CSV table of C-alpha atoms and ligand atoms in Angstrom, one decimal:
chain,number,residue,atom,x,y,z
A,1,MET,CA,-25.7,11.5,5.0
A,2,LYS,CA,-21.9,11.9,5.7
A,3,TRP,CA,-19.4,9.7,3.9
A,4,SER,CA,-15.8,9.0,4.4
A,5,ILE,CA,-13.4,7.0,2.2
A,6,GLY,CA,-10.3,5.2,3.3
A,7,ILE,CA,-7.7,4.1,0.8
A,8,ASP,CA,-4.9,1.7,1.6
A,9,ILE,CA,-2.2,1.6,-1.2
A,10,GLY,CA,-0.2,-1.5,-0.6
A,11,SER,CA,2.7,-3.1,-2.5
A,12,VAL,CA,0.4,-5.7,-4.2
A,13,SER,CA,-3.1,-4.4,-3.9
A,14,THR,CA,-4.9,-1.1,-3.3
A,15,LYS,CA,-8.0,-1.2,-1.2
A,16,GLY,CA,-10.7,1.3,-0.8
A,17,VAL,CA,-13.6,1.5,1.7
A,18,LEU,CA,-16.6,3.8,1.7
A,19,TYR,CA,-18.2,4.3,5.1
A,20,ASN,CA,-21.2,6.2,6.4
A,21,GLY,CA,-21.0,5.5,10.1
A,22,GLN,CA,-23.1,2.4,9.7
A,23,VAL,CA,-22.2,0.3,6.7
A,24,TRP,CA,-19.0,-0.1,4.7
A,25,HIS,CA,-18.4,-1.1,1.1
A,26,SER,CA,-15.0,-2.1,-0.3
A,27,GLU,CA,-13.1,-2.4,-3.6
A,28,VAL,CA,-9.8,-4.1,-4.1
A,29,ILE,CA,-7.6,-3.6,-7.2
A,30,SER,CA,-4.1,-4.5,-8.1
A,31,THR,CA,-1.6,-1.7,-7.4
A,32,GLY,CA,0.5,-2.3,-10.5
A,33,TRP,CA,3.3,0.1,-11.3
A,34,SER,CA,1.7,3.3,-10.3
A,35,PRO,CA,0.5,3.7,-6.6
A,36,SER,CA,-1.1,7.1,-7.4
A,37,GLN,CA,-3.0,5.7,-10.4
A,38,ALA,CA,-4.2,2.8,-8.3
A,39,GLY,CA,-5.4,5.2,-5.6
A,40,LYS,CA,-7.3,7.3,-8.1
A,41,GLU,CA,-8.9,4.3,-9.7
A,42,VAL,CA,-10.1,2.7,-6.5
A,43,LEU,CA,-11.6,6.1,-5.4
A,44,GLU,CA,-13.4,6.4,-8.8
A,45,ARG,CA,-14.7,2.8,-8.5
A,46,LEU,CA,-16.2,3.4,-5.1
A,47,LEU,CA,-17.9,6.6,-6.2
A,48,LEU,CA,-19.2,5.1,-9.4
A,49,THR,CA,-20.5,1.9,-7.8
A,50,HIS,CA,-22.4,3.9,-5.2
A,51,GLY,CA,-23.6,6.8,-7.4
A,52,LEU,CA,-21.6,9.4,-5.5
A,53,THR,CA,-19.4,12.3,-6.5
A,54,ARG,CA,-16.2,13.4,-4.8
A,55,ASP,CA,-18.0,16.5,-3.4
A,56,GLN,CA,-20.3,14.2,-1.4
A,57,ILE,CA,-17.4,12.7,0.4
A,58,GLN,CA,-16.4,14.7,3.5
A,59,ILE,CA,-13.0,13.2,3.9
A,60,VAL,CA,-10.6,10.9,2.1
A,61,VAL,CA,-8.0,9.2,4.3
A,62,GLY,CA,-4.9,7.5,3.0
A,63,THR,CA,-2.7,4.7,4.4
A,64,GLY,CA,-0.3,2.0,3.2
A,65,TYR,CA,3.1,2.3,1.7
A,66,GLY,CA,1.8,4.4,-1.2
A,67,ARG,CA,0.0,7.0,1.0
A,68,ILE,CA,2.5,9.8,0.2
A,69,GLN,CA,0.7,11.0,-2.9
A,70,GLU,CA,0.6,14.8,-3.2
A,71,GLY,CA,-2.9,16.2,-3.1
A,72,MET,CA,-4.7,12.9,-3.1
A,73,PHE,CA,-5.7,12.6,0.6
A,74,ASP,CA,-7.2,15.0,3.2
A,75,LYS,CA,-5.4,13.1,5.9
A,76,THR,CA,-3.0,10.1,6.3
A,77,PHE,CA,-2.4,7.6,9.1
A,78,SER,CA,0.1,4.8,9.5
A,79,GLU,CA,-1.0,1.3,8.5
A,80,ILE,CA,-0.7,0.1,12.2
A,81,THR,CA,-3.1,2.9,13.4
A,82,CYS,CA,-5.6,2.1,10.6
A,83,HIS,CA,-5.5,-1.7,11.1
A,84,ALA,CA,-5.9,-1.2,14.8
A,85,ARG,CA,-9.0,1.0,14.3
A,86,GLY,CA,-10.4,-1.5,11.7
A,87,SER,CA,-9.7,-4.4,14.0
A,88,SER,CA,-11.3,-3.0,17.1
A,89,TYR,CA,-14.3,-1.8,15.1
A,90,LEU,CA,-14.9,-5.4,13.9
A,91,LEU,CA,-14.1,-7.2,17.1
A,92,PRO,CA,-13.9,-4.8,20.1
A,93,GLU,CA,-12.6,-7.6,22.4
A,94,ALA,CA,-9.7,-8.5,20.0
A,95,CYS,CA,-6.4,-8.4,21.9
A,96,GLY,CA,-4.4,-7.8,18.8
A,97,PHE,CA,-4.0,-8.4,15.1
A,98,ILE,CA,-1.7,-10.1,12.6
A,99,ASP,CA,-1.5,-8.5,9.2
A,100,ILE,CA,0.4,-10.5,6.5
A,101,GLY,CA,0.6,-8.5,3.3
A,102,GLY,CA,2.6,-8.6,0.1
A,103,GLN,CA,5.9,-7.3,1.5
A,104,ASP,CA,5.7,-7.2,5.2
A,105,SER,CA,4.1,-8.8,8.2
A,106,LYS,CA,3.0,-7.1,11.4
A,107,VAL,CA,2.0,-8.5,14.8
A,108,VAL,CA,0.3,-5.9,16.9
A,109,ALA,CA,-1.0,-6.1,20.5
A,110,LEU,CA,-4.0,-3.9,21.4
A,111,ALA,CA,-5.0,-2.6,24.8
A,112,LYS,CA,-8.6,-2.9,26.0
A,113,THR,CA,-9.2,0.7,24.7
A,114,GLY,CA,-8.3,-0.5,21.1
A,115,LYS,CA,-5.1,1.5,21.2
A,116,VAL,CA,-1.8,-0.1,20.1
A,117,ARG,CA,0.0,-1.6,23.2
A,118,ASP,CA,3.1,-3.1,21.4
A,119,PHE,CA,4.1,-4.5,18.0
A,120,VAL,CA,6.6,-6.5,16.1
A,121,LEU,CA,7.3,-5.9,12.4
A,122,ASN,CA,9.0,-7.8,9.7
A,123,ASP,CA,9.6,-5.4,6.8
A,124,LYS,CA,13.2,-6.4,6.0
A,125,CYS,CA,12.8,-9.7,4.3
A,126,ALA,CA,10.2,-11.6,2.3
A,127,ALA,CA,10.1,-14.6,4.6
A,128,GLY,CA,6.8,-14.8,6.4
A,129,THR,CA,5.1,-12.4,3.9
A,130,GLY,CA,2.8,-12.8,0.9
A,131,ARG,CA,5.8,-12.4,-1.3
A,132,PHE,CA,7.3,-15.6,0.0
A,133,LEU,CA,4.1,-17.4,-1.0
A,134,GLN,CA,3.9,-15.7,-4.4
A,135,VAL,CA,7.5,-16.6,-5.3
A,136,THR,CA,7.2,-20.2,-4.2
A,137,ALA,CA,3.7,-20.7,-5.7
A,138,GLN,CA,5.0,-19.4,-9.0
A,139,THR,CA,7.9,-21.9,-8.9
A,140,MET,CA,5.3,-24.6,-8.7
A,141,GLY,CA,3.2,-23.1,-11.5
A,142,LEU,CA,0.3,-22.2,-9.1
A,143,GLU,CA,-1.7,-19.2,-8.0
A,144,VAL,CA,-1.6,-18.2,-4.3
A,145,SER,CA,-5.4,-18.7,-4.1
A,146,GLN,CA,-4.9,-22.4,-4.8
A,147,LEU,CA,-2.4,-23.1,-2.0
A,148,SER,CA,-4.9,-23.5,0.9
A,149,ASP,CA,-7.0,-26.2,-0.8
A,150,LEU,CA,-3.9,-28.1,-1.9
A,151,ALA,CA,-2.3,-28.1,1.5
A,152,ARG,CA,-5.4,-29.3,3.3
A,153,GLU,CA,-4.9,-32.9,4.6
A,154,ALA,CA,-1.3,-33.0,3.3
A,155,ASN,CA,1.7,-34.0,5.5
A,156,SER,CA,4.1,-31.2,5.5
A,157,VAL,CA,7.7,-31.6,4.4
A,158,ALA,CA,10.3,-29.6,6.3
A,159,ILE,CA,11.3,-26.4,4.5
A,160,ASN,CA,14.6,-25.2,6.0
A,161,SER,CA,15.2,-22.0,4.0
A,162,MET,CA,13.7,-18.9,5.6
A,163,CYS,CA,14.8,-16.7,2.7
A,164,ALA,CA,12.4,-16.6,-0.2
A,165,VAL,CA,15.2,-16.8,-2.7
A,166,PHE,CA,16.7,-20.0,-1.1
A,167,ALA,CA,13.2,-21.4,-0.5
A,168,GLU,CA,12.6,-21.2,-4.2
A,169,SER,CA,15.7,-23.4,-4.9
A,170,GLU,CA,14.7,-25.7,-2.1
A,171,VAL,CA,11.2,-26.1,-3.6
A,172,ILE,CA,12.7,-26.9,-7.0
A,173,GLY,CA,15.0,-29.5,-5.3
A,174,LEU,CA,12.0,-31.1,-3.5
A,175,LEU,CA,10.0,-31.3,-6.7
A,176,ALA,CA,12.9,-33.0,-8.4
A,177,GLN,CA,13.0,-35.6,-5.6
A,178,GLY,CA,9.3,-36.4,-6.4
A,179,ILE,CA,7.8,-34.8,-3.2
A,180,SER,CA,4.2,-33.8,-3.9
A,181,LYS,CA,3.3,-30.1,-4.3
A,182,SER,CA,0.7,-30.5,-1.5
A,183,CYS,CA,3.4,-31.6,1.0
A,184,ILE,CA,5.7,-28.8,-0.1
A,185,ILE,CA,2.9,-26.2,0.2
A,186,ALA,CA,2.0,-27.6,3.7
A,187,GLY,CA,5.7,-27.2,4.6
A,188,LEU,CA,5.8,-23.6,3.3
A,189,LEU,CA,2.7,-22.6,5.3
A,190,GLN,CA,4.1,-24.3,8.4
A,191,SER,CA,7.4,-22.3,8.0
A,192,ILE,CA,5.4,-19.0,7.8
A,193,ALA,CA,3.3,-20.0,10.8
A,194,LYS,CA,6.5,-20.7,12.8
A,195,ARG,CA,8.0,-17.4,11.8
A,196,ILE,CA,4.9,-15.4,12.7
A,197,GLY,CA,4.5,-17.5,15.8
A,198,VAL,CA,8.0,-16.3,17.0
A,199,MET,CA,7.0,-12.7,16.5
A,200,ALA,CA,3.7,-13.2,18.3
A,201,GLY,CA,5.4,-15.0,21.2
A,202,LYS,CA,7.0,-11.6,22.1
A,203,LEU,CA,3.7,-10.0,22.7
A,204,ASN,CA,2.1,-12.3,25.3
A,205,PHE,CA,-1.3,-12.6,23.7
A,206,GLN,CA,-4.3,-13.7,25.7
A,207,GLY,CA,-7.6,-13.7,23.9
A,208,CYS,CA,-8.8,-13.6,20.3
A,209,ILE,CA,-6.6,-12.2,17.6
A,210,ILE,CA,-7.7,-10.8,14.2
A,211,PHE,CA,-5.9,-12.3,11.2
A,212,CYS,CA,-6.0,-9.9,8.2
A,213,GLY,CA,-4.1,-8.9,5.1
A,214,GLY,CA,-4.3,-10.8,1.8
A,215,VAL,CA,-2.6,-13.9,3.2
A,216,ALA,CA,-5.4,-14.3,5.8
A,217,GLN,CA,-7.5,-15.7,2.9
A,218,ASN,CA,-5.4,-18.9,3.3
A,219,GLN,CA,-7.5,-21.0,5.8
A,220,VAL,CA,-4.9,-23.7,6.3
A,221,LEU,CA,-2.4,-21.0,7.4
A,222,LYS,CA,-5.0,-19.7,9.8
A,223,GLY,CA,-5.3,-23.1,11.5
A,224,LEU,CA,-1.5,-23.5,11.7
A,225,LEU,CA,-1.0,-20.1,13.1
A,226,SER,CA,-3.7,-20.5,15.7
A,227,LYS,CA,-1.9,-23.7,16.9
A,228,GLU,CA,1.5,-22.1,16.9
A,229,ILE,CA,0.3,-19.1,18.9
A,230,GLY,CA,-2.2,-20.9,21.1
A,231,CYS,CA,-4.9,-18.3,20.6
A,232,LYS,CA,-8.2,-18.2,18.6
A,233,LEU,CA,-7.8,-16.3,15.3
A,234,PHE,CA,-10.7,-14.5,13.7
A,235,VAL,CA,-10.5,-13.8,9.9
A,236,PRO,CA,-12.9,-10.9,9.2
A,237,PRO,CA,-14.9,-10.6,6.0
A,238,LYS,CA,-12.7,-9.0,3.3
A,239,PRO,CA,-9.5,-9.4,5.4
A,240,GLN,CA,-7.4,-7.4,2.9
A,241,SER,CA,-9.5,-4.3,3.5
A,242,ILE,CA,-9.1,-3.8,7.2
A,243,GLY,CA,-6.5,-1.1,6.9
A,244,ALA,CA,-8.7,0.8,4.4
A,245,LEU,CA,-11.7,0.3,6.7
A,246,GLY,CA,-9.8,1.7,9.7
A,247,ALA,CA,-8.7,4.7,7.6
A,248,ALA,CA,-12.4,5.3,6.6
A,249,ILE,CA,-13.5,5.1,10.2
A,250,LEU,CA,-10.7,7.3,11.5
A,251,GLY,CA,-11.8,9.8,8.8
A,252,TYR,CA,-15.4,9.5,10.0
A,253,ASP,CA,-14.3,10.0,13.6
A,254,LEU,CA,-12.7,13.3,12.4
A,255,ILE,CA,-16.0,14.4,10.7
A,256,LYS,CA,-17.9,13.8,13.9
A,257,GLU,CA,-15.3,15.6,16.0
A,258,GLU,CA,-15.6,18.7,13.8
A,259,GLU,CA,-19.4,18.7,14.2
B,1,ADP,P1,-0.3,-5.3,0.4
B,1,ADP,O1,-1.1,-4.4,1.4
B,1,ADP,O2,1.2,-5.3,0.7
B,1,ADP,O3,-0.6,-4.9,-1.0
B,1,ADP,P2,-2.2,-7.4,0.7
B,1,ADP,O4,-2.6,-7.4,2.2
B,1,ADP,O5,-3.1,-6.9,-0.3
B,1,ADP,O6,-0.7,-6.8,0.6
B,1,ADP,O7,-1.8,-9.0,0.5
B,1,ADP,C1,-1.2,-9.4,-0.7
B,1,ADP,C2,-0.8,-10.8,-0.6
B,1,ADP,O8,-1.9,-11.6,-0.3
B,1,ADP,C3,-0.1,-11.4,-1.8
B,1,ADP,O9,1.3,-11.3,-1.7
B,1,ADP,C4,-0.6,-12.9,-1.8
B,1,ADP,O10,0.5,-13.7,-1.3
B,1,ADP,C5,-1.7,-12.9,-0.8
B,1,ADP,N1,-3.0,-13.3,-1.4
B,1,ADP,C6,-3.7,-12.7,-2.3
B,1,ADP,N2,-4.8,-13.4,-2.7
B,1,ADP,C7,-4.8,-14.5,-1.9
B,1,ADP,C8,-5.7,-15.6,-1.8
B,1,ADP,N3,-6.8,-15.7,-2.5
B,1,ADP,N4,-5.3,-16.6,-0.9
B,1,ADP,C9,-4.2,-16.5,-0.2
B,1,ADP,N5,-3.3,-15.5,-0.3
B,1,ADP,C10,-3.6,-14.5,-1.1
């Protein structure tokens, strides 16, 4: 049996996927301070969990901001290429994907062939990224994983600051006025949905869009985004790992080409 591994070293988490042409298994760990250490650790975990050795893996493909690690990968691809491959593998009819990660957000339109048609990126500021949610959740003494449940059914309060730093002060001000955390969180999620909606508006989507990246675990945001864009969103299983999955599949494609 042939195996490939894809590793996506992100700013917040490092994802690894083991793939054999039919099934995939994933591992997610925190990147911490050392991207190379995180890359090695996720690789070791995948091997250990599945009783494999490095020699049994035909190719290890890297992606993500930490992919430039000397000697670690046989091949590297950009995050957009990997997410596109992972998305079209999981949902061939997807007309695009939205990836909201720890430090950037990407809205990408796919052609019918699964290739990238066009894209809009935000990698310059924390607004509309996981970082924005992390900072504001922390201000309220909460974990990002609690936000969705708290925002459900809540009436959103308007959040005017787009910048994560100013939004933090605005949240502190709203809490001081006695506004509930639930209403504030609903407002924060609405502001992310608006921001991503503007990016998506440039790409003229018609059809189903994959929503991936760590932030896609927030179901309330999924609903808000879907309304904002006017398209159905599909959150795949393990949405954080779609880039690593795409890297593993691209690696597997290369093994098959060589044969
Ligand atoms: P990166 O690739 O940049 O490391 P990820 O795609 O792993 O980013 O996403 C990280 C972000 O996901 C975090 O900044 C956090 O806001 C968000 N996140 C992590 N876990 C959850 C969760 N359970 N629910 C909602 N958001 C989450």
